[in-house]
Amino acid sequence: MGLARSRGMLAAAALAIVCALGGAGCNTYKYYNIHVTFDNAGSMPFTTASAFSVQSCVVNVSGADSSQFRLPQGRCPNMTPGGNVLDPGVFEFSTFADSGNLTFTIDAFQDVTETAACKIGHGTVTLPVSATITTAGDLKIVNTGTSCVTTGNTQGDAGLVVKG
Amino acid sequence: MPGIVVVAAAVVAASVLVSARDARADVAFRKKTLAANDTTATEASSSGGEPGGEVEGATDTDAPPPPAKTQYVPQAEDKDKPRDPSLLDQTPAEGQLAAKGKAKPKDTGPPFYQKWQFWAITGGVVIGVVGAVLGGRALWHQMQGGDIQACNPMTFTAGCYGQGR
């Protein structure tokens, strides 16, 4: 009994050491803090009005990890009182990936059904996966020029979907 | 006349001596033949040499042959390492006496659960098992990444996603 217990403790200690040294089979969280913004520069910059026409922002993660999620309502665009409409803010993505690259892709749609015809913005960023625990990145939503809604110059026009 | 008597006596004596020598020769020949035909003879048995010792006192040619040798020990047998199973299986009497002497007397003390050693071992085992379970769970949790950092809504205004969320 004593011998078996000693062997078990030795095995656990050895495993802990291996994990501490970053051996296979052990997971370590890596965090990616991605700052999402609407690109207000370039040939087709986002305006406050065009940003307000966005109904849904979908983020796809590919590469060393895969995931898909939507930014919360009222954050993309930023509808908080006194907030910057073109700055949805920062989201955090946690992963156990330990090598390779992580590619974050965001699509901004003018309808909640997220049809391709209503995709008004698109952005992508690729970050390496390394031993760094926290990595920061910027993800800009670039205006694609596509629009399925009529956008005006005022906030009141945002969200109106006129079809047919 | 006395000379003739003396000569006659000498002749008689000589003839007696010659007759006795012939008789010994006959006995020696028969003894040697008997030894050659004896199937119980061994290598250690004498098969030649001077027969004088055996025939020294033999005066009768019908003397009985020596008794056959019924008990003998082969010269190649090693008495120190017997191969006879009956000898090998036997435990020496000294060993049996020693085994009897080493037999522990029956324990007439208190029951085992009233001994402090029992409770010491039991407590150690319980503590060890509990520690191993808790340690194993902690180790497994660390292997799975440990505790994910909290999602601060003030910092991550767009939310937190991915593993552990």
mmCIF file of C-alpha atoms in Angstrom:
data_model
loop_
_atom_site.group_PDB
_atom_site.id
_atom_site.type_symbol
_atom_site.label_atom_id
_atom_site.label_comp_id
_atom_site.label_asym_id
_atom_site.label_seq_id
_atom_site.Cartn_x
_atom_site.Cartn_y
_atom_site.Cartn_z
ATOM 1 C CA MET A 1 0.000 0.000 0.000
ATOM 2 C CA GLY A 2 2.687 2.429 0.986
ATOM 3 C CA LEU A 3 4.751 1.572 -2.025
ATOM 4 C CA ALA A 4 1.798 2.016 -4.362
ATOM 5 C CA ARG A 5 0.917 5.367 -2.801
ATOM 6 C CA SER A 6 4.457 6.544 -3.127
ATOM 7 C CA ARG A 7 4.486 5.536 -6.768
ATOM 8 C CA GLY A 8 1.214 7.390 -7.356
ATOM 9 C CA MET A 9 2.530 10.542 -5.752
ATOM 10 C CA LEU A 10 5.701 10.303 -7.784
ATOM 11 C CA ALA A 11 3.679 9.906 -10.970
ATOM 12 C CA ALA A 12 1.521 12.907 -10.125
ATOM 13 C CA ALA A 13 4.564 15.006 -9.336
ATOM 14 C CA ALA A 14 6.205 13.966 -12.577
ATOM 15 C CA LEU A 15 3.064 14.829 -14.514
ATOM 16 C CA ALA A 16 2.878 18.213 -12.848
ATOM 17 C CA ILE A 17 6.466 18.909 -13.788
ATOM 18 C CA VAL A 18 5.820 17.859 -17.363
ATOM 19 C CA CYS A 19 2.756 20.091 -17.528
ATOM 20 C CA ALA A 20 4.685 22.964 -16.010
ATOM 21 C CA LEU A 21 7.268 22.577 -18.724
ATOM 22 C CA GLY A 22 4.578 22.800 -21.375
ATOM 23 C CA GLY A 23 4.405 19.173 -22.325
ATOM 24 C CA ALA A 24 1.694 17.692 -24.502
ATOM 25 C CA GLY A 25 -1.619 16.854 -22.929
ATOM 26 C CA CYS A 26 -1.756 19.930 -20.739
ATOM 27 C CA ASN A 27 -3.957 22.905 -21.598
ATOM 28 C CA THR A 28 -3.052 26.496 -21.055
ATOM 29 C CA TYR A 29 -5.417 29.321 -21.757
ATOM 30 C CA LYS A 30 -4.366 31.892 -24.299
ATOM 31 C CA TYR A 31 -6.313 35.100 -24.555
ATOM 32 C CA TYR A 32 -6.805 37.261 -27.602
ATOM 33 C CA ASN A 33 -8.193 40.710 -27.003
ATOM 34 C CA ILE A 34 -9.582 41.963 -30.273
ATOM 35 C CA HIS A 35 -10.571 45.536 -30.678
ATOM 36 C CA VAL A 36 -13.339 45.896 -33.252
ATOM 37 C CA THR A 37 -13.834 49.172 -35.067
ATOM 38 C CA PHE A 38 -15.609 50.397 -38.133
ATOM 39 C CA ASP A 39 -13.066 51.653 -40.595
ATOM 40 C CA ASN A 40 -13.745 55.317 -41.117
ATOM 41 C CA ALA A 41 -10.868 55.788 -43.536
ATOM 42 C CA GLY A 42 -10.140 54.593 -46.986
ATOM 43 C CA SER A 43 -12.137 54.899 -50.165
ATOM 44 C CA MET A 44 -15.434 53.876 -48.617
ATOM 45 C CA PRO A 45 -15.315 54.852 -44.995
ATOM 46 C CA PHE A 46 -17.989 53.939 -42.557
ATOM 47 C CA THR A 47 -20.042 56.836 -41.362
ATOM 48 C CA THR A 48 -22.149 56.958 -38.302
ATOM 49 C CA ALA A 49 -25.216 56.506 -40.435
ATOM 50 C CA SER A 50 -23.838 53.541 -42.331
ATOM 51 C CA ALA A 51 -22.634 51.978 -39.126
ATOM 52 C CA PHE A 52 -26.071 52.350 -37.634
ATOM 53 C CA SER A 53 -27.485 50.355 -40.533
ATOM 54 C CA VAL A 54 -25.663 47.274 -39.287
ATOM 55 C CA GLN A 55 -27.953 44.780 -37.602
ATOM 56 C CA SER A 56 -25.568 41.949 -36.881
ATOM 57 C CA CYS A 57 -21.849 41.427 -36.579
ATOM 58 C CA VAL A 58 -20.696 37.824 -36.922
ATOM 59 C CA VAL A 59 -17.196 36.779 -35.943
ATOM 60 C CA ASN A 60 -15.612 33.607 -37.311
ATOM 61 C CA VAL A 61 -12.434 32.174 -35.836
ATOM 62 C CA SER A 62 -10.350 29.794 -37.916
ATOM 63 C CA GLY A 63 -6.862 28.362 -37.962
ATOM 64 C CA ALA A 64 -5.488 26.989 -34.723
ATOM 65 C CA ASP A 65 -8.987 27.123 -33.258
ATOM 66 C CA SER A 66 -12.458 27.508 -34.658
ATOM 67 C CA SER A 67 -15.497 29.272 -33.374
ATOM 68 C CA GLN A 68 -18.321 31.516 -34.440
ATOM 69 C CA PHE A 69 -20.248 34.052 -32.419
ATOM 70 C CA ARG A 70 -22.173 37.265 -32.725
ATOM 71 C CA LEU A 71 -21.335 40.449 -30.982
ATOM 72 C CA PRO A 72 -24.072 41.448 -28.577
ATOM 73 C CA GLN A 73 -26.921 43.667 -29.615
ATOM 74 C CA GLY A 74 -26.160 47.309 -29.066
ATOM 75 C CA ARG A 75 -22.414 46.797 -29.312
ATOM 76 C CA CYS A 76 -21.982 46.563 -33.076
ATOM 77 C CA PRO A 77 -22.453 49.349 -33.714
ATOM 78 C CA ASN A 78 -21.935 50.897 -30.337
ATOM 79 C CA MET A 79 -25.263 52.250 -29.216
ATOM 80 C CA THR A 80 -24.339 53.052 -25.659
ATOM 81 C CA PRO A 81 -25.217 56.596 -24.696
ATOM 82 C CA GLY A 82 -22.278 58.841 -25.241
ATOM 83 C CA GLY A 83 -20.309 56.063 -26.875
ATOM 84 C CA ASN A 84 -18.506 56.026 -30.197
ATOM 85 C CA VAL A 85 -20.758 54.411 -32.740
ATOM 86 C CA LEU A 86 -17.789 53.305 -34.794
ATOM 87 C CA ASP A 87 -16.139 51.621 -31.849
ATOM 88 C CA PRO A 88 -17.946 48.432 -30.809
ATOM 89 C CA GLY A 89 -15.263 47.734 -28.281
ATOM 90 C CA VAL A 90 -13.063 44.818 -27.357
ATOM 91 C CA PHE A 91 -13.962 41.171 -27.159
ATOM 92 C CA GLU A 92 -11.847 38.471 -25.632
ATOM 93 C CA PHE A 93 -11.327 35.097 -27.229
ATOM 94 C CA SER A 94 -9.813 32.329 -25.123
ATOM 95 C CA THR A 95 -8.255 29.234 -26.647
ATOM 96 C CA PHE A 96 -6.105 26.225 -25.790
ATOM 97 C CA ALA A 97 -4.268 26.485 -29.083
ATOM 98 C CA ASP A 98 -0.515 26.413 -28.617
ATOM 99 C CA SER A 99 0.780 26.862 -32.148
ATOM 100 C CA GLY A 100 -0.180 28.132 -35.531
ATOM 101 C CA ASN A 101 -2.236 31.178 -36.333
ATOM 102 C CA LEU A 102 -5.651 32.390 -35.385
ATOM 103 C CA THR A 103 -7.648 34.237 -37.992
ATOM 104 C CA PHE A 104 -10.521 36.420 -36.887
ATOM 105 C CA THR A 105 -13.030 37.395 -39.532
ATOM 106 C CA ILE A 106 -15.966 39.699 -38.953
ATOM 107 C CA ASP A 107 -18.912 40.327 -41.218
ATOM 108 C CA ALA A 108 -21.367 43.118 -40.686
ATOM 109 C CA PHE A 109 -24.867 42.581 -42.010
ATOM 110 C CA GLN A 110 -27.705 45.001 -42.451
ATOM 111 C CA ASP A 111 -30.296 42.329 -41.717
ATOM 112 C CA VAL A 112 -30.682 39.865 -38.928
ATOM 113 C CA THR A 113 -30.896 36.960 -41.321
ATOM 114 C CA GLU A 114 -27.362 37.734 -42.410
ATOM 115 C CA THR A 115 -27.800 37.347 -46.121
ATOM 116 C CA ALA A 116 -24.852 37.928 -48.414
ATOM 117 C CA ALA A 117 -26.633 40.745 -50.197
ATOM 118 C CA CYS A 118 -26.841 42.680 -46.932
ATOM 119 C CA LYS A 119 -23.226 42.294 -45.929
ATOM 120 C CA ILE A 120 -22.031 45.825 -45.663
ATOM 121 C CA GLY A 121 -18.718 45.288 -43.967
ATOM 122 C CA HIS A 122 -15.947 42.763 -43.682
ATOM 123 C CA GLY A 123 -12.725 42.568 -41.767
ATOM 124 C CA THR A 124 -10.025 40.072 -40.936
ATOM 125 C CA VAL A 125 -6.919 39.809 -38.819
ATOM 126 C CA THR A 126 -4.469 36.975 -38.305
ATOM 127 C CA LEU A 127 -2.496 36.611 -35.110
ATOM 128 C CA PRO A 128 0.186 34.048 -34.299
ATOM 129 C CA VAL A 129 -0.260 31.588 -31.497
ATOM 130 C CA SER A 130 2.798 31.584 -29.303
ATOM 131 C CA ALA A 131 3.753 31.216 -25.689
ATOM 132 C CA THR A 132 2.336 34.644 -25.041
ATOM 133 C CA ILE A 133 -0.706 34.352 -22.826
ATOM 134 C CA THR A 134 -2.446 37.536 -23.901
ATOM 135 C CA THR A 135 -2.310 38.888 -27.405
ATOM 136 C CA ALA A 136 -4.007 42.030 -28.570
ATOM 137 C CA GLY A 137 -5.206 42.730 -32.068
ATOM 138 C CA ASP A 138 -7.295 45.119 -34.085
ATOM 139 C CA LEU A 139 -10.129 44.036 -36.296
ATOM 140 C CA LYS A 140 -11.396 46.704 -38.647
ATOM 141 C CA ILE A 141 -14.704 46.395 -40.418
ATOM 142 C CA VAL A 142 -14.138 47.726 -43.888
ATOM 143 C CA ASN A 143 -17.064 48.915 -45.888
ATOM 144 C CA THR A 144 -17.681 46.613 -48.831
ATOM 145 C CA GLY A 145 -19.972 48.996 -50.597
ATOM 146 C CA THR A 146 -22.829 46.569 -50.583
ATOM 147 C CA SER A 147 -26.082 47.742 -49.071
ATOM 148 C CA CYS A 148 -29.553 46.382 -49.007
ATOM 149 C CA VAL A 149 -31.029 49.250 -47.070
ATOM 150 C CA THR A 150 -31.290 52.940 -47.644
ATOM 151 C CA THR A 151 -29.102 54.735 -45.250
ATOM 152 C CA GLY A 152 -29.409 58.404 -44.524
ATOM 153 C CA ASN A 153 -27.248 60.834 -42.778
ATOM 154 C CA THR A 154 -29.101 60.710 -39.529
ATOM 155 C CA GLN A 155 -29.263 58.156 -36.791
ATOM 156 C CA GLY A 156 -32.973 57.751 -37.313
ATOM 157 C CA ASP A 157 -32.412 56.074 -40.634
ATOM 158 C CA ALA A 158 -30.420 53.235 -39.170
ATOM 159 C CA GLY A 159 -32.100 49.899 -38.929
ATOM 160 C CA LEU A 160 -34.787 50.564 -41.456
ATOM 161 C CA VAL A 161 -35.064 47.754 -43.899
ATOM 162 C CA VAL A 162 -36.867 48.646 -46.981
ATOM 163 C CA LYS A 163 -37.563 45.785 -49.281
ATOM 164 C CA GLY A 164 -39.693 45.483 -52.272
ATOM 165 C CA MET B 1 71.166 -101.940 5.121
ATOM 166 C CA PRO B 2 70.712 -98.766 7.168
ATOM 167 C CA GLY B 3 71.811 -96.823 4.139
ATOM 168 C CA ILE B 4 69.096 -98.432 2.083
ATOM 169 C CA VAL B 5 66.561 -97.585 4.735
ATOM 170 C CA VAL B 6 67.695 -93.979 4.750
ATOM 171 C CA VAL B 7 67.526 -93.758 0.975
ATOM 172 C CA ALA B 8 64.075 -95.306 0.954
ATOM 173 C CA ALA B 9 62.881 -92.894 3.591
ATOM 174 C CA ALA B 10 64.224 -89.985 1.525
ATOM 175 C CA VAL B 11 62.477 -91.239 -1.577
ATOM 176 C CA VAL B 12 59.203 -91.560 0.321
ATOM 177 C CA ALA B 13 59.541 -88.072 1.758
ATOM 178 C CA ALA B 14 60.299 -86.626 -1.643
ATOM 179 C CA SER B 15 57.284 -88.300 -3.184
ATOM 180 C CA VAL B 16 55.066 -86.957 -0.410
ATOM 181 C CA LEU B 17 56.295 -83.419 -1.015
ATOM 182 C CA VAL B 18 55.746 -83.703 -4.755
ATOM 183 C CA SER B 19 52.221 -85.010 -4.190
ATOM 184 C CA ALA B 20 51.380 -82.132 -1.806
ATOM 185 C CA ARG B 21 52.605 -79.520 -4.328
ATOM 186 C CA ASP B 22 50.444 -81.008 -7.059
ATOM 187 C CA ALA B 23 47.428 -80.852 -4.756
ATOM 188 C CA ARG B 24 47.933 -77.083 -4.078
ATOM 189 C CA ALA B 25 48.290 -76.382 -7.760
ATOM 190 C CA ASP B 26 44.982 -78.111 -8.436
ATOM 191 C CA VAL B 27 43.204 -76.061 -5.740
ATOM 192 C CA ALA B 28 44.650 -72.794 -7.051
ATOM 193 C CA PHE B 29 43.482 -73.550 -10.603
ATOM 194 C CA ARG B 30 39.913 -74.255 -9.516
ATOM 195 C CA LYS B 31 39.786 -71.132 -7.367
ATOM 196 C CA LYS B 32 40.862 -68.936 -10.266
ATOM 197 C CA THR B 33 38.302 -70.465 -12.608
ATOM 198 C CA LEU B 34 35.535 -69.886 -10.063
ATOM 199 C CA ALA B 35 36.485 -66.201 -9.742
ATOM 200 C CA ALA B 36 36.413 -65.704 -13.517
ATOM 201 C CA ASN B 37 32.868 -67.149 -13.841
ATOM 202 C CA ASP B 38 31.442 -65.288 -10.840
ATOM 203 C CA THR B 39 28.879 -62.756 -12.211
ATOM 204 C CA THR B 40 28.693 -60.876 -8.946
ATOM 205 C CA ALA B 41 32.290 -59.936 -9.050
ATOM 206 C CA THR B 42 33.112 -56.257 -9.268
ATOM 207 C CA GLU B 43 36.025 -54.300 -10.409
ATOM 208 C CA ALA B 44 37.223 -54.133 -6.893
ATOM 209 C CA SER B 45 37.377 -57.880 -6.676
ATOM 210 C CA SER B 46 40.723 -59.454 -7.036
ATOM 211 C CA SER B 47 41.060 -61.580 -10.111
ATOM 212 C CA GLY B 48 44.627 -62.653 -9.973
ATOM 213 C CA GLY B 49 47.774 -62.537 -8.007
ATOM 214 C CA GLU B 50 49.234 -65.035 -5.730
ATOM 215 C CA PRO B 51 46.731 -67.563 -4.606
ATOM 216 C CA GLY B 52 48.951 -68.500 -1.780
ATOM 217 C CA GLY B 53 46.889 -66.768 0.916
ATOM 218 C CA GLU B 54 43.725 -68.576 0.123
ATOM 219 C CA VAL B 55 45.236 -71.859 -0.572
ATOM 220 C CA GLU B 56 47.855 -71.785 2.111
ATOM 221 C CA GLY B 57 45.903 -73.845 4.494
ATOM 222 C CA ALA B 58 43.865 -75.689 1.941
ATOM 223 C CA THR B 59 44.620 -79.269 2.040
ATOM 224 C CA ASP B 60 41.260 -80.564 0.823
ATOM 225 C CA THR B 61 40.507 -80.174 -2.878
ATOM 226 C CA ASP B 62 36.703 -80.204 -2.170
ATOM 227 C CA ALA B 63 36.782 -77.027 -0.058
ATOM 228 C CA PRO B 64 33.572 -74.905 -0.524
ATOM 229 C CA PRO B 65 33.859 -71.668 -2.558
ATOM 230 C CA PRO B 66 33.820 -68.369 -0.659
ATOM 231 C CA PRO B 67 30.351 -66.873 -0.099
ATOM 232 C CA ALA B 68 29.068 -64.515 -2.772
ATOM 233 C CA LYS B 69 29.337 -60.822 -2.003
ATOM 234 C CA THR B 70 25.795 -59.516 -1.578
ATOM 235 C CA GLN B 71 26.410 -56.025 -0.211
ATOM 236 C CA TYR B 72 28.631 -53.669 -2.011
ATOM 237 C CA VAL B 73 28.860 -49.954 -2.703
ATOM 238 C CA PRO B 74 29.515 -48.718 -6.241
ATOM 239 C CA GLN B 75 32.685 -46.850 -6.391
ATOM 240 C CA ALA B 76 31.154 -43.974 -8.417
ATOM 241 C CA GLU B 77 28.336 -43.275 -5.934
ATOM 242 C CA ASP B 78 28.570 -39.885 -4.200
ATOM 243 C CA LYS B 79 27.318 -40.244 -0.694
ATOM 244 C CA ASP B 80 27.365 -36.481 -0.113
ATOM 245 C CA LYS B 81 24.874 -35.771 -2.903
ATOM 246 C CA PRO B 82 22.400 -38.605 -2.980
ATOM 247 C CA ARG B 83 20.139 -38.872 -5.997
ATOM 248 C CA ASP B 84 17.689 -41.220 -4.447
ATOM 249 C CA PRO B 85 14.321 -39.331 -4.200
ATOM 250 C CA SER B 86 13.505 -41.020 -0.957
ATOM 251 C CA LEU B 87 16.624 -39.495 0.498
ATOM 252 C CA LEU B 88 16.077 -36.085 -1.044
ATOM 253 C CA ASP B 89 12.492 -35.694 0.197
ATOM 254 C CA GLN B 90 13.349 -36.439 3.713
ATOM 255 C CA THR B 91 13.754 -33.456 5.976
ATOM 256 C CA PRO B 92 16.558 -33.810 8.384
ATOM 257 C CA ALA B 93 15.531 -34.335 11.906
ATOM 258 C CA GLU B 94 17.502 -31.303 12.940
ATOM 259 C CA GLY B 95 15.507 -29.144 10.505
ATOM 260 C CA GLN B 96 12.234 -30.424 11.846
ATOM 261 C CA LEU B 97 13.311 -29.684 15.359
ATOM 262 C CA ALA B 98 14.383 -26.170 14.343
ATOM 263 C CA ALA B 99 11.062 -25.529 12.587
ATOM 264 C CA LYS B 100 9.214 -26.604 15.677
ATOM 265 C CA GLY B 101 11.339 -24.320 17.762
ATOM 266 C CA LYS B 102 10.628 -21.310 15.495
ATOM 267 C CA ALA B 103 6.855 -21.717 15.507
ATOM 268 C CA LYS B 104 5.345 -18.554 16.938
ATOM 269 C CA PRO B 105 3.155 -18.950 19.923
ATOM 270 C CA LYS B 106 -0.478 -18.046 19.411
ATOM 271 C CA ASP B 107 -1.140 -14.342 19.934
ATOM 272 C CA THR B 108 -3.296 -13.963 22.956
ATOM 273 C CA GLY B 109 -3.166 -10.121 23.039
ATOM 274 C CA PRO B 110 -6.011 -7.654 22.410
ATOM 275 C CA PRO B 111 -7.849 -7.609 19.055
ATOM 276 C CA PHE B 112 -6.184 -5.820 16.188
ATOM 277 C CA TYR B 113 -8.585 -2.867 16.283
ATOM 278 C CA GLN B 114 -7.530 -2.093 19.783
ATOM 279 C CA LYS B 115 -3.911 -1.665 18.796
ATOM 280 C CA TRP B 116 -2.575 1.796 18.074
ATOM 281 C CA GLN B 117 -0.699 0.535 15.054
ATOM 282 C CA PHE B 118 -3.961 -0.366 13.352
ATOM 283 C CA TRP B 119 -5.404 3.104 13.823
ATOM 284 C CA ALA B 120 -2.162 4.759 12.817
ATOM 285 C CA ILE B 121 -2.058 2.835 9.558
ATOM 286 C CA THR B 122 -5.772 3.386 8.934
ATOM 287 C CA GLY B 123 -5.461 7.113 9.524
ATOM 288 C CA GLY B 124 -2.482 7.329 7.249
ATOM 289 C CA VAL B 125 -4.293 5.494 4.487
ATOM 290 C CA VAL B 126 -7.394 7.693 4.795
ATOM 291 C CA ILE B 127 -5.361 10.882 4.761
ATOM 292 C CA GLY B 128 -3.375 9.609 1.809
ATOM 293 C CA VAL B 129 -6.478 8.716 -0.196
ATOM 294 C CA VAL B 130 -8.175 12.043 0.510
ATOM 295 C CA GLY B 131 -5.001 13.915 -0.358
ATOM 296 C CA ALA B 132 -4.561 11.921 -3.539
ATOM 297 C CA VAL B 133 -8.152 12.605 -4.622
ATOM 298 C CA LEU B 134 -7.947 16.319 -3.905
ATOM 299 C CA GLY B 135 -4.512 16.591 -5.424
ATOM 300 C CA GLY B 136 -5.606 14.628 -8.463
ATOM 301 C CA ARG B 137 -8.601 16.868 -9.005
ATOM 302 C CA ALA B 138 -6.461 19.965 -8.679
ATOM 303 C CA LEU B 139 -3.892 18.518 -11.023
ATOM 304 C CA TRP B 140 -6.546 17.566 -13.549
ATOM 305 C CA HIS B 141 -8.058 21.034 -13.309
ATOM 306 C CA GLN B 142 -4.682 22.585 -13.959
ATOM 307 C CA MET B 143 -4.175 20.235 -16.879
ATOM 308 C CA GLN B 144 -7.443 21.476 -18.332
ATOM 309 C CA GLY B 145 -6.215 25.044 -18.175
ATOM 310 C CA GLY B 146 -7.084 25.902 -14.639
ATOM 311 C CA ASP B 147 -9.382 28.764 -13.893
ATOM 312 C CA ILE B 148 -10.095 31.004 -16.827
ATOM 313 C CA GLN B 149 -9.684 34.628 -16.098
ATOM 314 C CA ALA B 150 -12.824 36.550 -15.355
ATOM 315 C CA CYS B 151 -14.526 38.439 -18.133
ATOM 316 C CA ASN B 152 -14.554 42.061 -17.143
ATOM 317 C CA PRO B 153 -17.501 43.700 -18.913
ATOM 318 C CA MET B 154 -15.932 47.094 -18.463
ATOM 319 C CA THR B 155 -12.868 46.002 -20.409
ATOM 320 C CA PHE B 156 -14.392 43.559 -22.843
ATOM 321 C CA THR B 157 -17.397 45.529 -23.829
ATOM 322 C CA ALA B 158 -17.996 43.280 -26.813
ATOM 323 C CA GLY B 159 -18.023 40.161 -24.678
ATOM 324 C CA CYS B 160 -15.875 37.101 -24.019
ATOM 325 C CA TYR B 161 -15.881 33.957 -26.145
ATOM 326 C CA GLY B 162 -13.930 30.806 -26.793
ATOM 327 C CA GLN B 163 -12.751 28.016 -24.545
ATOM 328 C CA GLY B 164 -14.060 28.077 -21.031
ATOM 329 C CA ARG B 165 -16.831 30.573 -21.863
#
